[in-house]
Short mmCIF file of C-alpha atoms in Angstrom, two decimals:
data_model
loop_
_atom_site.label_atom_id
_atom_site.label_comp_id
_atom_site.label_asym_id
_atom_site.label_seq_id
_atom_site.Cartn_x
_atom_site.Cartn_y
_atom_site.Cartn_z
CA MET L 370 0.05 0.02 -0.01
CA PRO L 371 1.81 3.03 -1.08
CA ILE L 372 -0.23 5.53 1.12
CA ALA L 373 0.42 3.21 4.19
CA ALA L 374 4.23 3.13 3.33
CA LEU L 375 4.17 7.15 2.85
CA LYS L 376 2.39 7.31 6.24
CA GLN L 377 5.17 5.22 7.82
CA SER L 378 7.89 7.09 6.24
CA LEU L 379 6.61 10.46 7.49
CA ALA L 380 6.22 8.96 11.03
CA ARG L 381 9.88 8.01 11.00
CA ALA L 382 10.85 11.36 9.65
CA ASP L 383 8.87 12.87 12.67
CA LEU L 384 10.72 10.53 15.03
CA LEU L 385 13.98 11.44 13.61
CA LEU L 386 13.47 15.05 13.95
CA GLY L 387 12.75 14.40 17.75
CA SER L 388 11.39 17.00 20.02
CA GLY L 389 10.59 20.67 19.76
CA ARG L 390 13.94 21.89 20.75
CA ARG L 391 15.79 19.51 18.62
CA ARG L 392 13.71 20.48 15.45
CA ALA L 393 14.53 24.19 16.31
CA TRP L 394 18.34 23.37 16.23
CA ILE L 395 17.97 21.45 12.87
CA ALA L 396 16.10 24.36 11.33
CA GLY L 397 18.47 27.04 12.74
CA GLY L 398 21.50 25.09 11.56
CA ALA L 399 20.27 24.54 8.10
CA ALA L 400 19.54 28.31 7.71
CA ALA L 401 22.89 29.27 9.36
CA LEU L 402 24.58 27.01 6.88
CA ALA L 403 22.84 28.45 3.99
CA LEU L 404 23.80 31.84 5.23
CA LEU L 405 27.42 31.00 5.73
CA PHE L 406 27.58 29.53 2.23
CA ALA L 407 26.11 32.56 0.85
CA LEU L 408 28.50 34.91 2.59
CA GLY L 409 31.46 32.70 1.41
CA ASN L 410 30.21 32.48 -2.22
CA ALA L 411 30.13 36.59 -2.31
CA SER L 412 33.95 36.13 -2.26
CA TRP L 413 34.33 32.63 -4.00
CA LYS L 414 32.10 33.61 -6.90
CA LEU L 415 31.16 30.11 -7.62
CA GLY L 416 28.16 31.25 -9.64
CA SER L 417 24.31 31.19 -9.25
CA GLY L 418 23.98 27.71 -10.27
CA VAL L 419 26.12 26.33 -7.40
CA SER L 420 24.73 28.80 -4.96
CA THR L 421 21.21 27.62 -5.87
CA ALA L 422 22.20 23.93 -5.57
CA VAL L 423 23.47 24.35 -2.16
CA CYS L 424 21.11 26.85 -0.56
CA LEU L 425 17.86 25.60 -1.84
CA PRO L 426 18.07 22.09 -0.32
CA LEU L 427 19.14 23.66 2.85
CA ALA L 428 16.25 26.30 2.72
CA ALA L 429 13.81 23.30 2.01
CA VAL L 430 15.16 21.61 5.32
CA THR L 431 14.56 24.89 7.22
CA VAL L 432 11.11 25.41 5.99
CA THR L 433 10.18 21.76 6.48
CA VAL L 434 11.20 21.67 10.27
CA ALA L 435 10.05 25.21 11.03
CA LEU L 436 6.55 24.08 9.43
CA ARG L 437 6.48 20.81 11.50
CA CYS L 438 7.54 22.77 14.67
CA ALA L 439 4.50 24.99 14.18
CA GLY L 440 2.08 22.02 13.79
CA VAL L 441 1.58 22.22 10.10
CA ARG L 442 0.53 18.93 8.72
CA TRP L 443 2.68 16.86 6.08
CA ALA L 444 0.20 17.23 3.42
CA SER L 445 0.46 21.16 3.74
CA VAL L 446 4.21 20.76 4.11
CA GLY L 447 4.54 19.19 0.88
CA LEU L 448 2.32 21.67 -0.94
CA ILE L 449 4.38 24.66 0.49
CA LEU L 450 7.65 23.02 -0.28
CA ALA L 451 6.19 22.62 -4.16
CA GLY L 452 5.19 26.09 -3.97
CA LEU L 453 8.56 27.08 -2.79
CA GLY L 454 10.05 25.43 -5.89
CA VAL L 455 7.62 27.39 -8.12
CA TYR L 456 8.27 30.58 -6.39
CA VAL L 457 12.08 30.33 -6.65
CA PHE L 458 11.68 29.66 -10.40
CA TYR L 459 9.59 32.71 -10.65
CA LEU L 460 12.23 34.76 -8.87
CA SER L 461 14.92 33.68 -11.05
CA HIS L 462 13.05 35.38 -14.04
CA THR L 463 11.32 38.39 -12.17
CA PRO L 464 13.22 41.66 -11.43
CA TYR L 465 11.86 43.46 -8.31
CA ASP L 466 9.94 46.14 -10.47
CA LEU L 467 8.19 43.53 -12.70
CA ARG L 468 4.48 43.26 -11.97
CA ASN L 469 4.97 45.53 -9.05
CA TYR L 470 3.97 49.06 -10.21
CA ASP L 471 4.75 50.66 -6.70
CA ALA L 472 8.20 49.15 -6.41
CA PRO L 473 10.39 52.19 -7.36
CA ALA L 474 8.54 54.37 -4.70
CA HIS L 475 8.69 51.54 -2.02
CA LEU L 476 12.49 51.33 -2.82
CA LYS L 477 12.88 55.08 -2.47
CA TYR L 478 11.09 54.98 0.88
CA VAL L 479 13.52 52.09 2.07
CA GLU L 480 16.63 53.93 0.93
CA HIS L 481 15.41 57.10 2.70
CA VAL L 482 15.13 55.15 5.94
CA LEU L 483 18.49 53.44 5.34
CA ARG L 484 20.41 56.65 4.33
CA HIS L 485 18.87 59.10 6.71
CA ARG L 486 17.79 57.09 9.76
CA ALA L 487 14.51 58.83 9.52
CA LEU L 488 11.09 58.48 7.98
CA PRO L 489 10.36 60.37 4.46
CA ALA L 490 7.96 63.19 4.25
CA GLU L 491 4.60 62.35 2.72
CA GLY L 492 5.32 64.35 -0.44
CA ASP L 493 8.73 62.50 -1.13
CA CYS L 494 7.10 59.54 -2.94
CA SER L 495 3.84 58.16 -3.84
CA ILE L 496 3.58 55.74 -1.03
CA CYS L 497 5.59 57.67 1.72
CA HIS L 498 2.25 58.11 3.70
CA HIS L 499 2.40 54.42 4.43
CA PRO L 500 3.19 53.40 8.05
CA PRO L 501 7.07 52.23 8.35
CA ALA L 502 7.10 48.76 9.89
CA TRP L 503 7.80 47.07 6.70
CA HIS L 504 10.10 49.84 5.26
CA ILE L 505 12.38 49.67 8.35
CA LEU L 506 12.62 45.91 8.33
CA ALA L 507 13.48 46.14 4.58
CA ALA L 508 15.92 49.00 5.19
CA MET L 509 17.85 46.45 7.52
CA VAL L 510 17.86 43.69 4.72
CA TYR L 511 18.82 46.13 2.17
CA GLY L 512 21.78 47.51 4.22
CA ALA L 513 22.85 43.97 5.10
CA CYS L 514 22.93 43.11 1.40
CA GLU L 515 24.91 46.16 0.44
CA ALA L 516 27.49 45.53 3.35
CA THR L 517 28.09 41.68 2.68
CA GLY L 518 27.42 41.64 -1.07
CA VAL L 519 25.42 38.32 -0.78
CA VAL L 520 22.97 39.23 -3.41
CA ALA L 521 21.90 42.40 -4.95
CA PRO L 522 19.84 44.61 -2.56
CA THR L 523 16.63 44.58 -4.58
CA LYS L 524 16.96 40.74 -4.85
CA GLY L 525 17.41 40.74 -1.04
CA LEU L 526 14.04 42.53 -0.67
CA GLN L 527 12.45 39.78 -3.04
CA LEU L 528 13.92 37.04 -0.76
CA LEU L 529 12.37 38.89 2.43
CA SER L 530 9.06 39.02 0.58
CA LEU L 531 9.67 35.15 -0.09
CA VAL L 532 10.16 34.68 3.79
CA LEU L 533 7.12 36.65 4.58
CA TRP L 534 5.11 34.84 2.08
CA LEU L 535 6.05 31.42 3.70
CA CYS L 536 4.92 32.89 6.98
CA PHE L 537 1.55 33.65 5.34
CA LEU L 538 1.33 30.03 4.20
CA ALA L 539 2.20 28.78 7.43
CA MET L 540 -0.45 30.56 9.16
CA SER L 541 -3.01 29.79 6.55
CA ALA L 542 -2.17 26.28 6.85
CA LEU L 543 -3.03 26.39 10.67
CA ALA L 544 -6.18 28.20 10.08
CA ILE L 545 -7.26 25.60 7.45
CA GLN L 546 -6.46 22.71 9.80
CA ARG L 547 -8.77 24.04 12.44
CA LEU L 548 -11.58 25.03 10.09
CA LEU L 549 -11.56 21.67 8.04
CA SER L 550 -11.64 18.17 9.52
CA ARG L 551 -10.67 15.89 6.56
CA THR L 552 -7.18 15.52 5.22
CA TYR L 553 -8.28 15.94 1.53
CA GLN L 554 -10.24 19.04 2.55
CA GLN L 555 -7.29 20.67 3.96
CA THR L 556 -5.22 19.70 0.93
CA LEU L 557 -7.62 21.12 -1.58
CA ALA L 558 -7.90 24.50 0.44
CA MET L 559 -4.24 24.70 0.96
CA ALA L 560 -3.33 24.01 -2.68
CA PHE L 561 -5.73 27.03 -3.62
CA VAL L 562 -3.80 29.45 -1.49
CA VAL L 563 -0.22 28.20 -2.49
CA PHE L 564 -0.74 27.96 -6.54
CA TRP L 565 -3.23 30.69 -6.99
CA PRO L 566 -1.86 33.10 -9.64
CA TYR L 567 -1.66 36.02 -7.46
CA SER L 568 0.06 33.99 -4.77
CA ILE L 569 3.02 33.30 -7.32
CA ILE L 570 3.18 37.08 -7.92
CA ASN L 571 2.97 38.20 -4.34
CA SER L 572 5.63 35.78 -3.34
CA VAL L 573 8.44 37.87 -4.48
CA ARG L 574 6.82 41.13 -4.86
CA VAL L 575 8.59 44.19 -3.21
CA ASN L 576 6.09 45.99 -1.10
CA ASN L 577 4.65 46.19 2.17
CA ASP L 578 1.78 43.87 1.37
CA ALA L 579 3.92 40.86 2.13
CA LEU L 580 4.07 41.65 5.86
CA MET L 581 0.48 42.76 5.87
CA TYR L 582 -0.78 39.46 4.41
CA ALA L 583 1.55 37.44 6.95
CA LEU L 584 -0.03 39.38 9.81
CA SER L 585 -3.56 39.08 8.57
CA ALA L 586 -3.12 35.35 8.21
CA ALA L 587 -1.84 35.22 11.80
CA VAL L 588 -4.95 37.24 12.85
CA ILE L 589 -7.28 34.93 11.24
CA HIS L 590 -5.63 31.94 12.62
CA LEU L 591 -5.59 33.20 16.14
CA LEU L 592 -9.39 34.50 15.90
CA VAL L 593 -10.37 31.08 14.60
CA ARG L 594 -8.50 29.44 17.44
CA TRP L 595 -10.13 31.90 19.99
CA TYR L 596 -13.50 31.19 18.44
CA GLN L 597 -13.08 27.55 18.93
CA GLN L 598 -11.53 27.88 22.50
CA PRO L 599 -12.12 31.19 23.86
CA ARG L 600 -9.03 31.76 25.89
CA ARG L 601 -7.66 35.25 26.93
CA ARG L 602 -4.15 34.63 25.10
CA TRP L 603 -5.37 33.90 21.73
CA MET L 604 -7.51 37.17 21.64
CA LEU L 605 -4.41 39.08 23.20
CA ALA L 606 -2.14 37.50 20.36
CA ALA L 607 -4.63 38.32 17.70
CA CYS L 608 -4.95 42.17 18.87
CA ALA L 609 -1.17 42.51 19.01
CA CYS L 610 -0.91 41.18 15.58
CA VAL L 611 -3.51 43.91 14.45
CA VAL L 612 -1.50 46.45 16.06
CA ALA L 613 1.79 45.19 13.98
CA ALA L 614 -0.50 45.32 11.07
CA LEU L 615 -1.46 48.84 11.66
CA LEU L 616 2.11 49.84 11.69
CA THR L 617 2.57 48.26 8.30
CA LYS L 618 -0.41 49.36 6.33
CA ALA L 619 -3.48 51.47 7.07
CA SER L 620 -5.78 48.79 5.41
CA ALA L 621 -5.14 46.77 8.72
CA LEU L 622 -8.23 48.84 9.98
CA SER L 623 -10.11 45.97 8.25
CA LEU L 624 -8.57 43.68 10.82
CA VAL L 625 -10.13 45.68 13.41
CA ALA L 626 -13.49 45.32 12.08
CA LEU L 627 -12.81 41.62 11.83
CA VAL L 628 -12.12 41.26 15.64
CA GLY L 629 -15.32 42.87 16.30
CA VAL L 630 -17.33 40.57 13.87
CA VAL L 631 -15.78 37.49 15.37
CA LEU L 632 -16.20 38.66 18.95
CA ALA L 633 -20.00 39.32 18.24
CA MET L 634 -20.35 35.86 16.62
CA ARG L 635 -18.74 34.15 19.58
CA VAL L 636 -20.64 36.17 22.38
CA ALA L 637 -23.92 35.35 20.45
CA ARG L 638 -23.43 31.68 20.77
CA SER L 639 -21.89 31.58 24.10
CA SER L 640 -23.89 30.83 27.31
CA GLY L 641 -21.56 32.53 29.54
CA ARG L 642 -21.71 35.86 27.66
CA ARG L 643 -20.83 38.19 30.78
CA ALA L 644 -17.77 36.08 31.69
CA LEU L 645 -16.68 36.15 28.09
CA LEU L 646 -17.18 39.89 27.57
CA ARG L 647 -15.46 40.62 31.05
CA GLU L 648 -12.53 38.86 29.86
CA CYS L 649 -12.12 40.22 26.26
CA LEU L 650 -13.50 43.64 26.45
CA PRO L 651 -10.24 45.17 28.10
CA ILE L 652 -8.23 43.79 25.36
CA VAL L 653 -10.47 44.99 22.65
CA GLY L 654 -10.71 48.31 24.52
CA GLY L 655 -7.04 48.63 24.33
CA LEU L 656 -6.99 47.88 20.57
CA LEU L 657 -9.55 50.73 20.12
CA VAL L 658 -7.35 52.97 22.03
CA VAL L 659 -4.45 52.01 19.72
CA VAL L 660 -6.75 52.70 16.63
CA ALA L 661 -7.69 56.12 18.04
CA VAL L 662 -4.01 57.17 18.50
CA PHE L 663 -3.44 55.69 15.16
CA GLY L 664 -6.06 57.92 13.56
CA THR L 665 -4.91 61.05 15.29
CA VAL L 666 -1.42 60.63 14.12
CA ARG L 667 -2.73 59.85 10.60
CA ALA L 668 -5.25 62.85 10.53
CA SER L 669 -2.36 65.05 11.41
CA ARG L 670 -0.70 64.50 8.06
CA GLY L 671 -3.85 65.40 6.17
CA LYS L 672 -6.92 67.58 6.25
CA ASP L 673 -8.86 65.09 7.83
CA LEU L 674 -8.89 61.37 8.91
CA VAL L 675 -9.67 59.90 5.66
CA ARG L 676 -7.30 62.03 3.71
CA GLY L 677 -4.48 61.56 6.29
CA THR L 678 -5.03 57.78 6.06
CA LEU L 679 -5.14 57.50 2.29
CA GLY L 680 -2.23 59.90 1.67
CA ALA L 681 -1.48 59.81 -2.09
CA ALA L 682 -4.36 57.48 -2.80
CA TRP L 683 -6.74 60.25 -2.23
CA ARG L 684 -5.14 62.18 -4.98
CA THR L 685 -6.73 60.86 -8.14
CA GLN L 686 -6.12 63.70 -10.61
CA GLY L 687 -5.47 62.28 -14.16
CA ILE L 688 -6.75 58.83 -13.22
CA ASP L 689 -9.86 57.44 -14.63
CA MET L 690 -12.62 57.53 -12.17
CA ALA L 691 -15.49 54.95 -11.92
CA GLU L 692 -19.01 56.11 -11.67
CA ARG L 693 -20.68 55.48 -8.21
CA THR L 694 -23.73 53.78 -9.60
CA ALA L 695 -25.89 50.91 -8.41
CA ARG L 696 -25.15 49.03 -11.70
CA TYR L 697 -21.34 49.33 -11.32
CA TYR L 698 -21.37 47.95 -7.82
CA LEU L 699 -24.29 45.41 -7.85
CA THR L 700 -23.98 43.65 -11.15
CA PHE L 701 -21.43 41.33 -12.85
CA ASP L 702 -20.69 41.30 -16.63
CA LEU L 703 -19.72 37.85 -17.58
CA PRO L 704 -18.80 38.45 -21.26
CA ALA L 705 -16.60 41.16 -20.06
CA GLN L 706 -14.88 38.72 -17.88
CA VAL L 707 -13.42 36.80 -20.67
CA ARG L 708 -13.07 39.55 -23.27
CA LYS L 709 -9.56 40.70 -22.06
CA PRO L 710 -6.95 38.50 -20.41
CA TYR L 711 -6.10 40.99 -17.59
CA ALA L 712 -7.42 43.78 -15.71
CA ASP L 713 -5.87 46.92 -16.90
CA VAL L 714 -6.44 50.82 -15.82
CA GLY L 715 -5.91 53.96 -17.43
CA ILE L 716 -7.75 56.84 -19.04
CA GLY L 717 -10.69 55.38 -20.69
CA ILE L 718 -9.51 51.80 -19.80
CA ARG L 719 -11.42 49.94 -16.90
CA GLU L 720 -13.67 47.04 -16.28
CA PRO L 721 -17.45 47.72 -16.55
CA THR L 722 -17.98 46.74 -13.02
CA TYR L 723 -16.53 46.59 -9.63
CA TRP L 724 -16.68 42.83 -9.39
CA ASN L 725 -15.42 42.19 -12.93
CA HIS L 726 -12.10 44.14 -11.75
CA LEU L 727 -11.94 42.50 -8.57
CA PHE L 728 -12.37 38.94 -9.98
CA LYS L 729 -9.94 39.46 -12.77
CA SER L 730 -7.34 41.20 -10.79
CA SER L 731 -7.52 38.59 -8.28
CA LEU L 732 -5.79 36.40 -10.73
CA TYR L 733 -2.91 38.49 -11.95
CA GLY L 734 -3.16 41.86 -10.39
CA THR L 735 -3.92 45.13 -12.44
CA GLY L 736 -1.63 46.22 -15.45
CA GLN L 737 -0.40 42.95 -16.83
CA GLY L 738 -1.46 44.06 -20.19
CA SER L 739 0.27 47.44 -19.95
CA GLY L 740 3.92 48.12 -20.71
CA PRO L 741 6.31 47.90 -23.55
CA VAL L 742 5.96 45.58 -26.31
CA GLY L 743 7.82 42.31 -25.64
CA VAL L 744 7.67 42.45 -21.93
CA MET L 745 7.00 38.77 -20.73
CA VAL L 746 3.54 38.23 -19.31
CA PRO L 747 1.87 35.15 -17.85
CA SER L 748 0.45 33.09 -20.82
CA VAL L 749 -2.14 35.04 -22.37
CA LYS L 750 -4.19 32.02 -23.54
CA ILE L 751 -3.93 30.40 -20.02
CA ALA L 752 -5.14 33.61 -18.66
CA ARG L 753 -8.17 33.68 -20.71
CA ILE L 754 -9.01 30.13 -19.86
CA LEU L 755 -8.79 31.08 -15.96
CA ASN L 756 -11.13 33.95 -16.55
CA TYR L 757 -13.68 31.26 -17.67
CA LEU L 758 -12.94 29.03 -14.77
CA LEU L 759 -13.08 31.50 -11.89
CA PRO L 760 -16.82 32.01 -12.31
CA ALA L 761 -17.20 28.36 -12.39
CA LEU L 762 -15.46 27.76 -9.17
CA THR L 763 -17.40 30.45 -7.60
CA VAL L 764 -20.71 28.92 -8.67
CA VAL L 765 -19.51 25.56 -7.47
CA MET L 766 -18.61 27.02 -3.99
CA ALA L 767 -21.97 28.77 -3.63
CA VAL L 768 -23.89 25.87 -4.67
CA GLY L 769 -22.13 23.41 -2.69
CA CYS L 770 -22.14 25.45 0.61
CA ALA L 771 -25.97 26.07 0.05
CA LEU L 772 -26.27 22.25 -0.09
CA GLY L 773 -24.17 21.46 2.88
CA ARG L 774 -25.91 20.23 5.97
CA ARG L 775 -26.18 22.14 9.13
CA ASP L 776 -22.72 23.09 10.83
CA PRO L 777 -23.02 22.97 14.66
CA ARG L 778 -19.77 24.65 15.24
CA ARG L 779 -20.52 27.36 12.65
CA ARG L 780 -17.04 26.91 10.98
CA ARG L 781 -18.73 27.64 7.66
CA LEU L 782 -20.42 30.77 8.83
CA LEU L 783 -17.10 31.97 10.21
CA CYS L 784 -15.41 31.71 6.86
CA VAL L 785 -18.43 33.61 5.23
CA ALA L 786 -17.81 36.41 8.05
CA ILE L 787 -14.17 36.64 7.28
CA ALA L 788 -14.54 36.87 3.52
CA ALA L 789 -17.44 39.19 3.92
CA SER L 790 -15.42 41.58 6.28
CA PHE L 791 -12.86 41.91 3.71
CA LEU L 792 -14.73 42.30 0.88
CA THR L 793 -16.93 44.85 2.70
CA ALA L 794 -13.83 46.91 3.43
CA GLY L 795 -12.33 46.85 -0.19
CA LEU L 796 -15.83 47.95 -1.30
CA ALA L 797 -15.97 50.83 1.36
CA PHE L 798 -12.66 51.95 0.34
CA HIS L 799 -13.52 51.92 -3.31
CA LEU L 800 -16.74 54.01 -2.61
CA MET L 801 -14.43 56.73 -0.82
CA VAL L 802 -12.01 56.70 -4.01
CA PRO L 803 -13.60 55.21 -6.86
CA VAL L 804 -10.54 54.37 -8.84
CA SER L 805 -10.41 50.90 -10.59
CA HIS L 806 -7.23 49.64 -9.20
CA HIS L 807 -8.33 50.22 -5.66
CA ALA L 808 -10.35 46.99 -5.96
CA ASP L 809 -7.18 45.24 -6.59
CA PHE L 810 -4.67 43.91 -4.09
CA ARG L 811 -5.34 44.84 -0.68
CA PHE L 812 -7.70 42.22 0.57
CA VAL L 813 -7.45 39.45 -2.06
CA MET L 814 -5.37 36.93 -0.12
CA PRO L 815 -7.40 36.90 3.19
CA VAL L 816 -10.64 36.41 1.03
CA LEU L 817 -8.84 33.85 -0.99
CA LEU L 818 -8.03 31.96 2.25
CA ALA L 819 -11.60 31.85 3.53
CA CYS L 820 -13.03 31.05 0.12
CA SER L 821 -10.60 28.23 -0.38
CA VAL L 822 -11.98 26.78 2.93
CA LEU L 823 -15.44 27.19 1.70
CA TYR L 824 -14.76 25.56 -1.56
CA ALA L 825 -13.42 22.60 0.36
CA TYR L 826 -16.80 22.65 2.24
CA ALA L 827 -18.64 22.63 -0.86
CA VAL L 828 -16.86 19.57 -2.35
CA GLU L 829 -17.63 17.56 0.71
CA ALA L 830 -21.21 18.78 0.59
CA LEU L 831 -21.39 17.44 -3.01
CA ARG L 832 -19.81 14.22 -2.23
CA ARG L 833 -22.54 13.49 0.32
CA ARG L 834 -25.30 14.35 -2.34
CA PHE L 835 -23.85 13.16 -5.39
CA ALA L 836 -20.47 11.82 -5.54
CA PRO L 837 -19.52 12.33 -9.32
CA SER L 838 -20.37 16.06 -8.78
CA ALA L 839 -17.77 16.25 -6.10
CA ILE L 840 -15.19 14.48 -8.46
CA LEU L 841 -15.90 17.02 -11.10
CA ALA L 842 -15.50 20.00 -8.64
CA ALA L 843 -12.02 18.43 -7.42
CA LEU L 844 -11.04 18.06 -11.20
CA LEU L 845 -12.09 21.77 -11.91
CA ALA L 846 -10.00 22.95 -9.02
CA ALA L 847 -7.02 20.73 -10.07
CA GLY L 848 -7.11 21.80 -13.73
CA PHE L 849 -7.35 25.54 -12.39
CA LEU L 850 -4.21 25.49 -10.34
CA THR L 851 -2.36 23.48 -13.12
CA LEU L 852 -3.09 25.96 -15.49
CA SER L 853 -2.19 28.67 -12.80
CA VAL L 854 1.35 27.28 -12.42
CA ALA L 855 1.75 26.74 -16.19
CA SER L 856 0.98 30.41 -16.92
CA PHE L 857 4.28 31.38 -15.16
CA LEU L 858 6.22 28.52 -16.84
CA TRP L 859 5.02 29.15 -20.33
CA MET L 860 4.99 32.95 -20.66
CA SER L 861 4.56 34.92 -23.76
CA PRO L 862 5.61 38.50 -24.69
CA ARG L 863 2.94 41.32 -24.83
CA PRO L 864 1.76 41.80 -28.16
CA GLN L 865 1.55 45.32 -29.86
CA GLU L 866 -2.22 45.39 -29.97
CA PRO L 867 -3.95 42.89 -27.72
CA ALA L 868 -7.40 42.91 -29.27
CA PRO L 869 -10.16 40.92 -27.72
CA GLY L 870 -10.50 37.40 -29.17
CA SER L 871 -7.33 37.78 -31.19
CA GLY L 872 -5.71 34.76 -29.88
CA MET L 873 -2.59 36.22 -28.38
CA GLY L 874 -0.09 33.59 -28.95
CA LEU L 875 1.02 30.93 -26.41
CA ARG L 876 4.61 30.51 -27.27
CA PRO L 877 6.06 26.88 -27.64
CA PRO L 878 9.24 27.19 -25.61
CA LEU L 879 9.13 27.49 -21.95
CA LEU L 880 10.50 30.62 -20.35
CA PHE L 881 13.72 29.00 -19.27
CA LEU L 882 14.41 27.95 -22.75
CA LEU L 883 14.01 31.41 -24.35
CA PRO L 884 17.00 33.10 -25.47
CA LYS L 885 18.23 35.66 -23.03
CA LYS L 886 17.70 38.56 -25.49
CA SER L 887 13.95 37.88 -25.65
CA MET L 888 13.73 38.13 -21.77
CA GLU L 889 15.44 41.54 -21.61
CA LEU L 890 13.27 43.98 -19.72
CA PRO L 891 13.41 47.85 -19.84
CA PRO L 892 14.93 49.78 -17.03
CA ALA L 893 12.92 50.95 -14.19
CA SER L 894 12.95 54.34 -15.29
CA SER L 895 11.49 53.69 -18.74
CA GLY L 896 8.02 54.25 -17.26
CA ARG L 897 6.61 50.63 -17.46
#
């Protein structure tokens, strides 16, 4: 029995790893060896191939042992390691400013912190109004890379994003394990989180969303844990992560709302409501005090709280504004979903509805179709196929959850509340500043985490009703995720005039077989 043999092998691996302290020593030792080799290779100049061949296995050992120490199950560990391989391959072909339109501004912020040991003024760059937590951390990494020469400073920032992304995956895995009981459900949900197209893009993207997503997943995991076992320490840890997120990005205010929603849900189903409130209200009250201080400080940088918090995002001169109409916010144009492969923005260029932009940008972000001719983009043909499949996945999720039997522990309702909280926050932000790309990246990954769990619930509900439909739903998910990875392995240059229905080409050779000249990218100053 291959499965039984695999379980025995994994049990032996756990026995070999030993206790938590021994695992920590193994993970730390592997990480230290990788770092020492990288430092030595800065002088030895053995080449990137040798460095990758040595450091990547050591990194895999570190990640594996660290995940097992955190309590992540082997199935999720395997998916994360597979994802790590995809992310490293994507990193090897992706400069820091590709598919990352705010990268130069973030880099300017980081360099200002490093050179001047102070925060920049709001007007120094387009994102200099952001809180400084990630930028201070990035400045430390940037300075260390400059001092040691291990890697280029910008590549070091991409590696920092990769580490933070692995933290996001670890927290997501722990949350999924608590929300789903069957191993196949956990594996399915985790596969969505690891191999979603936007996950691959975000894994090495240089911006403060990397830390924001990691902290958001930590908050979700801790709130789920508190919801199931209402102990003071879980709520305290969740609120601490919310404070750290507020110091990273103002969109963390959505996490404050999520804490309130989960608290209300748990109090509503608790028999000892007074005791629960007596225990949690001081913690939540302290969080609200921090939020008030945060709002006061942010408001001091602008004319009012909203402008002070949004900073440059409030200044929309020259940007195509969406109309605040019921049709724009309450409808979904299915033909428009498949008409173009990517969500683009610009003067006179936008998706017809809010949900069209949100759906499409949740796959590859905004602006994939813009830029100089010849820039490598994820496969256009595959992007079109995924635009067809995403509404189908959504329908399967909705139908399966509606057919599911009663959930006494209300885990399904909790996932709906998590997704609804972030979607509401995104919608409110767009209503304040109705620019298309504001529906883009801020809340996509937490929503994906909740919806992945809901899809796994739906498959189980379909299996109980009619087993073949569950098999089809699982095959639909597998096909979607396979194409997601393939779109980054089999990339194509952006054509000169991407007309709808023109069948933009899927080029035969894989990206790593393309001649280097075809992969040359314009400099960051070219206005891509």
